[in-house]
Amino acid sequence: MKHAKLITFALVALLVLTQWHGTAYAESAAGIDADADAALSQLYESQPVAKMLSEKAAAVLIFPNIVKAGFIVGGSYGQGALRKKGKTVGYYSSATGSYGLQAGAQSFGYALFLMTPSAVKYLSKSAGWEIGVGPSVVIVDEGIAKNLTTTTLKDDVYAFIFDQKGLMAGLGLQGSKITRIKR
């Protein structure tokens, strides 16, 4: 009974936060695309290496707004767009669930630069891609970004986390499940 109350609290908090923030649940494909455009512009401006990666990537999967909340039990959710050569070719959701010492809420965005056709194929063929299983993912921080050039690219997927707001310790993509949205 105690765990059920905690789960209910976490889900209600997540629902309230997504409605309060206003963009985690885009109402339409056009809404997701507009949010993705704005997020990519912001990312490219703040991280020029992301723009370089986009020019070499087979596809870019952008989640402009993920909302994460929890108190012991937590979760996160957001919707995004898969783009090839700048055109949206599909829509996806990203969701996680967690249990442990945690409290708070935050929102953030992330972009996955799928560098190889095999990484794109894995995403489209899997019933849901759990990050940490399948293609290797490198999270790009300032240290990696300084040394990343077109000649040093060797991994399947590069990830950028950006636009973090709120208070919650620990941020990662491990365990995020990405699933195609049927529209």
C-alpha positions as a LaTeX table, in Angstrom:
\begin{tabular}{lrrr}
\hline
Residue & $x$ (\AA) & $y$ (\AA) & $z$ (\AA) \\
\hline
Met1 & 0.00 & 0.00 & 0.00 \\
Lys2 & 2.84 & 2.36 & 0.87 \\
His3 & 4.53 & 1.76 & $-2.52$ \\
Ala4 & 1.24 & 2.31 & $-4.34$ \\
Lys5 & 0.93 & 5.75 & $-2.73$ \\
Leu6 & 4.50 & 6.61 & $-3.75$ \\
Ile7 & 3.91 & 5.49 & $-7.32$ \\
Thr8 & 0.67 & 7.46 & $-7.46$ \\
Phe9 & 2.46 & 10.55 & $-6.09$ \\
Ala10 & 5.25 & 10.28 & $-8.66$ \\
Leu11 & 2.82 & 9.83 & $-11.55$ \\
Val12 & 0.63 & 12.72 & $-10.42$ \\
Ala13 & 3.73 & 14.92 & $-10.00$ \\
Leu14 & 4.90 & 13.98 & $-13.50$ \\
Leu15 & 1.47 & 14.76 & $-14.97$ \\
Val16 & 1.23 & 18.11 & $-13.17$ \\
Leu17 & 4.75 & 19.10 & $-14.21$ \\
Thr18 & 4.24 & 18.24 & $-17.85$ \\
Gln19 & 1.04 & 20.25 & $-18.00$ \\
Trp20 & 2.66 & 23.14 & $-16.10$ \\
His21 & 5.69 & 23.27 & $-18.39$ \\
Gly22 & 3.44 & 23.01 & $-21.43$ \\
Thr23 & 5.61 & 21.27 & $-24.04$ \\
Ala24 & 6.34 & 17.72 & $-22.91$ \\
Tyr25 & 3.14 & 16.41 & $-24.46$ \\
Ala26 & 2.97 & 18.04 & $-27.86$ \\
Glu27 & $-0.57$ & 18.01 & $-29.15$ \\
Ser28 & 0.38 & 17.37 & $-32.73$ \\
Ala29 & 3.17 & 16.43 & $-35.07$ \\
Ala30 & 3.49 & 20.14 & $-35.93$ \\
Gly31 & 3.97 & 20.90 & $-32.23$ \\
Ile32 & 6.71 & 18.31 & $-31.86$ \\
Asp33 & 8.41 & 19.62 & $-35.02$ \\
Ala34 & 8.28 & 23.24 & $-33.83$ \\
Asp35 & 9.73 & 22.27 & $-30.44$ \\
Ala36 & 12.44 & 20.19 & $-32.15$ \\
Asp37 & 13.36 & 23.09 & $-34.47$ \\
Ala38 & 13.76 & 25.46 & $-31.52$ \\
Ala39 & 15.74 & 22.93 & $-29.48$ \\
Leu40 & 18.14 & 22.12 & $-32.33$ \\
Ser41 & 18.74 & 25.83 & $-33.02$ \\
Gln42 & 19.56 & 26.37 & $-29.35$ \\
Leu43 & 21.80 & 23.28 & $-29.24$ \\
Tyr44 & 23.72 & 24.25 & $-32.40$ \\
Glu45 & 24.26 & 27.76 & $-31.06$ \\
Ser46 & 25.56 & 26.57 & $-27.69$ \\
Gln47 & 27.49 & 23.50 & $-28.98$ \\
Pro48 & 28.94 & 24.06 & $-32.48$ \\
Val49 & 30.23 & 20.47 & $-32.52$ \\
Ala50 & 26.57 & 19.33 & $-32.53$ \\
Lys51 & 26.04 & 21.14 & $-35.84$ \\
Met52 & 29.14 & 19.40 & $-37.25$ \\
Leu53 & 27.76 & 16.03 & $-36.10$ \\
Ser54 & 24.37 & 16.74 & $-37.68$ \\
Glu55 & 26.05 & 17.20 & $-41.05$ \\
Lys56 & 27.71 & 13.77 & $-40.79$ \\
Ala57 & 24.89 & 11.86 & $-39.04$ \\
Ala58 & 22.65 & 9.37 & $-40.82$ \\
Ala59 & 19.79 & 10.74 & $-38.63$ \\
Val60 & 19.15 & 12.90 & $-35.57$ \\
Leu61 & 16.62 & 11.96 & $-32.89$ \\
Ile62 & 15.68 & 15.06 & $-30.89$ \\
Phe63 & 13.66 & 15.12 & $-27.67$ \\
Pro64 & 13.16 & 18.84 & $-26.98$ \\
Asn65 & 11.55 & 18.48 & $-23.56$ \\
Ile66 & 11.77 & 15.54 & $-21.18$ \\
Val67 & 10.12 & 16.01 & $-17.80$ \\
Lys68 & 11.49 & 13.96 & $-14.91$ \\
Ala69 & 9.98 & 13.80 & $-11.42$ \\
Gly70 & 10.27 & 11.52 & $-8.46$ \\
Phe71 & 10.17 & 10.91 & $-4.77$ \\
Ile72 & 11.60 & 7.43 & $-4.10$ \\
Val73 & 9.73 & 6.28 & $-7.24$ \\
Gly74 & 10.20 & 8.41 & $-10.32$ \\
Gly75 & 9.82 & 8.63 & $-14.01$ \\
Ser76 & 10.35 & 10.76 & $-17.06$ \\
Tyr77 & 8.60 & 11.25 & $-20.36$ \\
Gly78 & 8.84 & 13.30 & $-23.54$ \\
Gln79 & 8.19 & 13.14 & $-27.25$ \\
Gly80 & 10.53 & 13.82 & $-30.13$ \\
Ala81 & 11.22 & 13.63 & $-33.84$ \\
Leu82 & 13.57 & 11.52 & $-35.94$ \\
Arg83 & 15.11 & 13.55 & $-38.74$ \\
Lys84 & 17.02 & 12.49 & $-41.81$ \\
Lys85 & 18.59 & 15.26 & $-43.89$ \\
Gly86 & 16.58 & 17.82 & $-41.93$ \\
Lys87 & 13.18 & 16.21 & $-42.61$ \\
Thr88 & 11.07 & 14.49 & $-39.96$ \\
Val89 & 10.59 & 10.80 & $-40.80$ \\
Gly90 & 9.04 & 9.60 & $-37.54$ \\
Tyr91 & 7.98 & 10.48 & $-34.01$ \\
Tyr92 & 9.18 & 8.80 & $-30.83$ \\
Ser93 & 8.61 & 8.85 & $-27.10$ \\
Ser94 & 11.26 & 8.55 & $-24.40$ \\
Ala95 & 10.29 & 7.15 & $-21.01$ \\
Thr96 & 12.08 & 5.94 & $-17.90$ \\
Gly97 & 11.10 & 4.58 & $-14.55$ \\
Ser98 & 13.28 & 4.55 & $-11.49$ \\
Tyr99 & 13.27 & 3.57 & $-7.85$ \\
Gly100 & 15.69 & 4.69 & $-5.17$ \\
Leu101 & 16.90 & 7.67 & $-3.23$ \\
Gln102 & 15.58 & 10.57 & $-5.31$ \\
Ala103 & 13.41 & 13.62 & $-4.89$ \\
Gly104 & 12.62 & 16.54 & $-7.13$ \\
Ala105 & 11.62 & 17.48 & $-10.63$ \\
Gln106 & 13.38 & 18.77 & $-13.70$ \\
Ser107 & 13.05 & 19.17 & $-17.41$ \\
Phe108 & 15.74 & 18.81 & $-20.06$ \\
Gly109 & 16.17 & 18.00 & $-23.72$ \\
Tyr110 & 18.43 & 15.59 & $-25.48$ \\
Ala111 & 19.52 & 14.84 & $-29.00$ \\
Leu112 & 20.92 & 11.58 & $-30.32$ \\
Phe113 & 23.10 & 11.80 & $-33.42$ \\
Leu114 & 22.84 & 8.41 & $-35.13$ \\
Met115 & 26.08 & 8.26 & $-37.09$ \\
Thr116 & 25.66 & 4.97 & $-38.92$ \\
Pro117 & 22.92 & 3.41 & $-41.03$ \\
Ser118 & 23.05 & 0.40 & $-38.67$ \\
Ala119 & 22.18 & 2.63 & $-35.68$ \\
Val120 & 19.17 & 4.02 & $-37.58$ \\
Lys121 & 18.16 & 0.50 & $-38.62$ \\
Tyr122 & 18.38 & $-0.71$ & $-35.01$ \\
Leu123 & 16.06 & 2.11 & $-33.91$ \\
Ser124 & 13.51 & 1.41 & $-36.63$ \\
Lys125 & 13.58 & $-2.40$ & $-36.26$ \\
Ser126 & 13.42 & $-2.62$ & $-32.47$ \\
Ala127 & 10.07 & $-2.57$ & $-30.71$ \\
Gly128 & 11.63 & $-0.11$ & $-28.29$ \\
Trp129 & 15.26 & 0.87 & $-27.87$ \\
Glu130 & 16.57 & 0.91 & $-24.33$ \\
Ile131 & 19.63 & 3.13 & $-24.17$ \\
Gly132 & 22.50 & 1.04 & $-22.87$ \\
Val133 & 21.43 & $-1.92$ & $-25.02$ \\
Gly134 & 22.23 & $-1.95$ & $-28.73$ \\
Pro135 & 24.38 & 0.68 & $-30.42$ \\
Ser136 & 27.06 & 2.33 & $-28.28$ \\
Val137 & 26.11 & 5.82 & $-27.05$ \\
Val138 & 28.67 & 8.49 & $-26.10$ \\
Ile139 & 27.32 & 11.40 & $-24.06$ \\
Val140 & 29.12 & 14.51 & $-25.30$ \\
Asp141 & 30.27 & 16.84 & $-22.54$ \\
Glu142 & 32.61 & 19.82 & $-22.83$ \\
Gly143 & 35.75 & 17.64 & $-22.61$ \\
Ile144 & 34.68 & 15.29 & $-25.38$ \\
Ala145 & 33.35 & 18.16 & $-27.51$ \\
Lys146 & 36.77 & 19.86 & $-27.53$ \\
Asn147 & 38.41 & 16.78 & $-29.06$ \\
Leu148 & 35.64 & 15.73 & $-31.45$ \\
Thr149 & 36.33 & 16.25 & $-35.14$ \\
Thr150 & 35.12 & 14.64 & $-38.34$ \\
Thr151 & 38.24 & 12.46 & $-38.33$ \\
Thr152 & 37.80 & 11.25 & $-34.72$ \\
Leu153 & 34.17 & 10.12 & $-35.08$ \\
Lys154 & 34.06 & 6.39 & $-34.36$ \\
Asp155 & 30.96 & 5.66 & $-32.28$ \\
Asp156 & 27.43 & 4.74 & $-33.41$ \\
Val157 & 25.57 & 7.42 & $-31.45$ \\
Tyr158 & 26.53 & 10.73 & $-29.83$ \\
Ala159 & 24.15 & 12.26 & $-27.28$ \\
Phe160 & 23.82 & 15.83 & $-26.03$ \\
Ile161 & 21.80 & 16.72 & $-22.94$ \\
Phe162 & 20.77 & 20.37 & $-22.87$ \\
Asp163 & 18.44 & 23.01 & $-21.39$ \\
Gln164 & 18.33 & 21.52 & $-17.89$ \\
Lys165 & 15.88 & 23.21 & $-15.49$ \\
Gly166 & 14.72 & 22.21 & $-12.03$ \\
Leu167 & 16.09 & 20.44 & $-9.01$ \\
Met168 & 16.84 & 16.73 & $-9.15$ \\
Ala169 & 20.12 & 14.99 & $-8.56$ \\
Gly170 & 21.50 & 12.59 & $-11.14$ \\
Leu171 & 20.84 & 12.90 & $-14.85$ \\
Gly172 & 21.55 & 10.26 & $-17.43$ \\
Leu173 & 20.05 & 8.49 & $-20.39$ \\
Gln174 & 20.85 & 4.92 & $-19.28$ \\
Gly175 & 17.62 & 2.96 & $-19.13$ \\
Ser176 & 15.62 & 5.41 & $-21.26$ \\
Lys177 & 13.28 & 3.47 & $-23.51$ \\
Ile178 & 12.65 & 5.00 & $-26.91$ \\
Thr179 & 9.54 & 3.86 & $-28.74$ \\
Arg180 & 8.04 & 4.89 & $-32.09$ \\
Ile181 & 4.76 & 6.80 & $-31.83$ \\
Lys182 & 2.13 & 5.57 & $-34.26$ \\
Arg183 & 0.51 & 8.65 & $-35.86$ \\
\hline
\end{tabular}
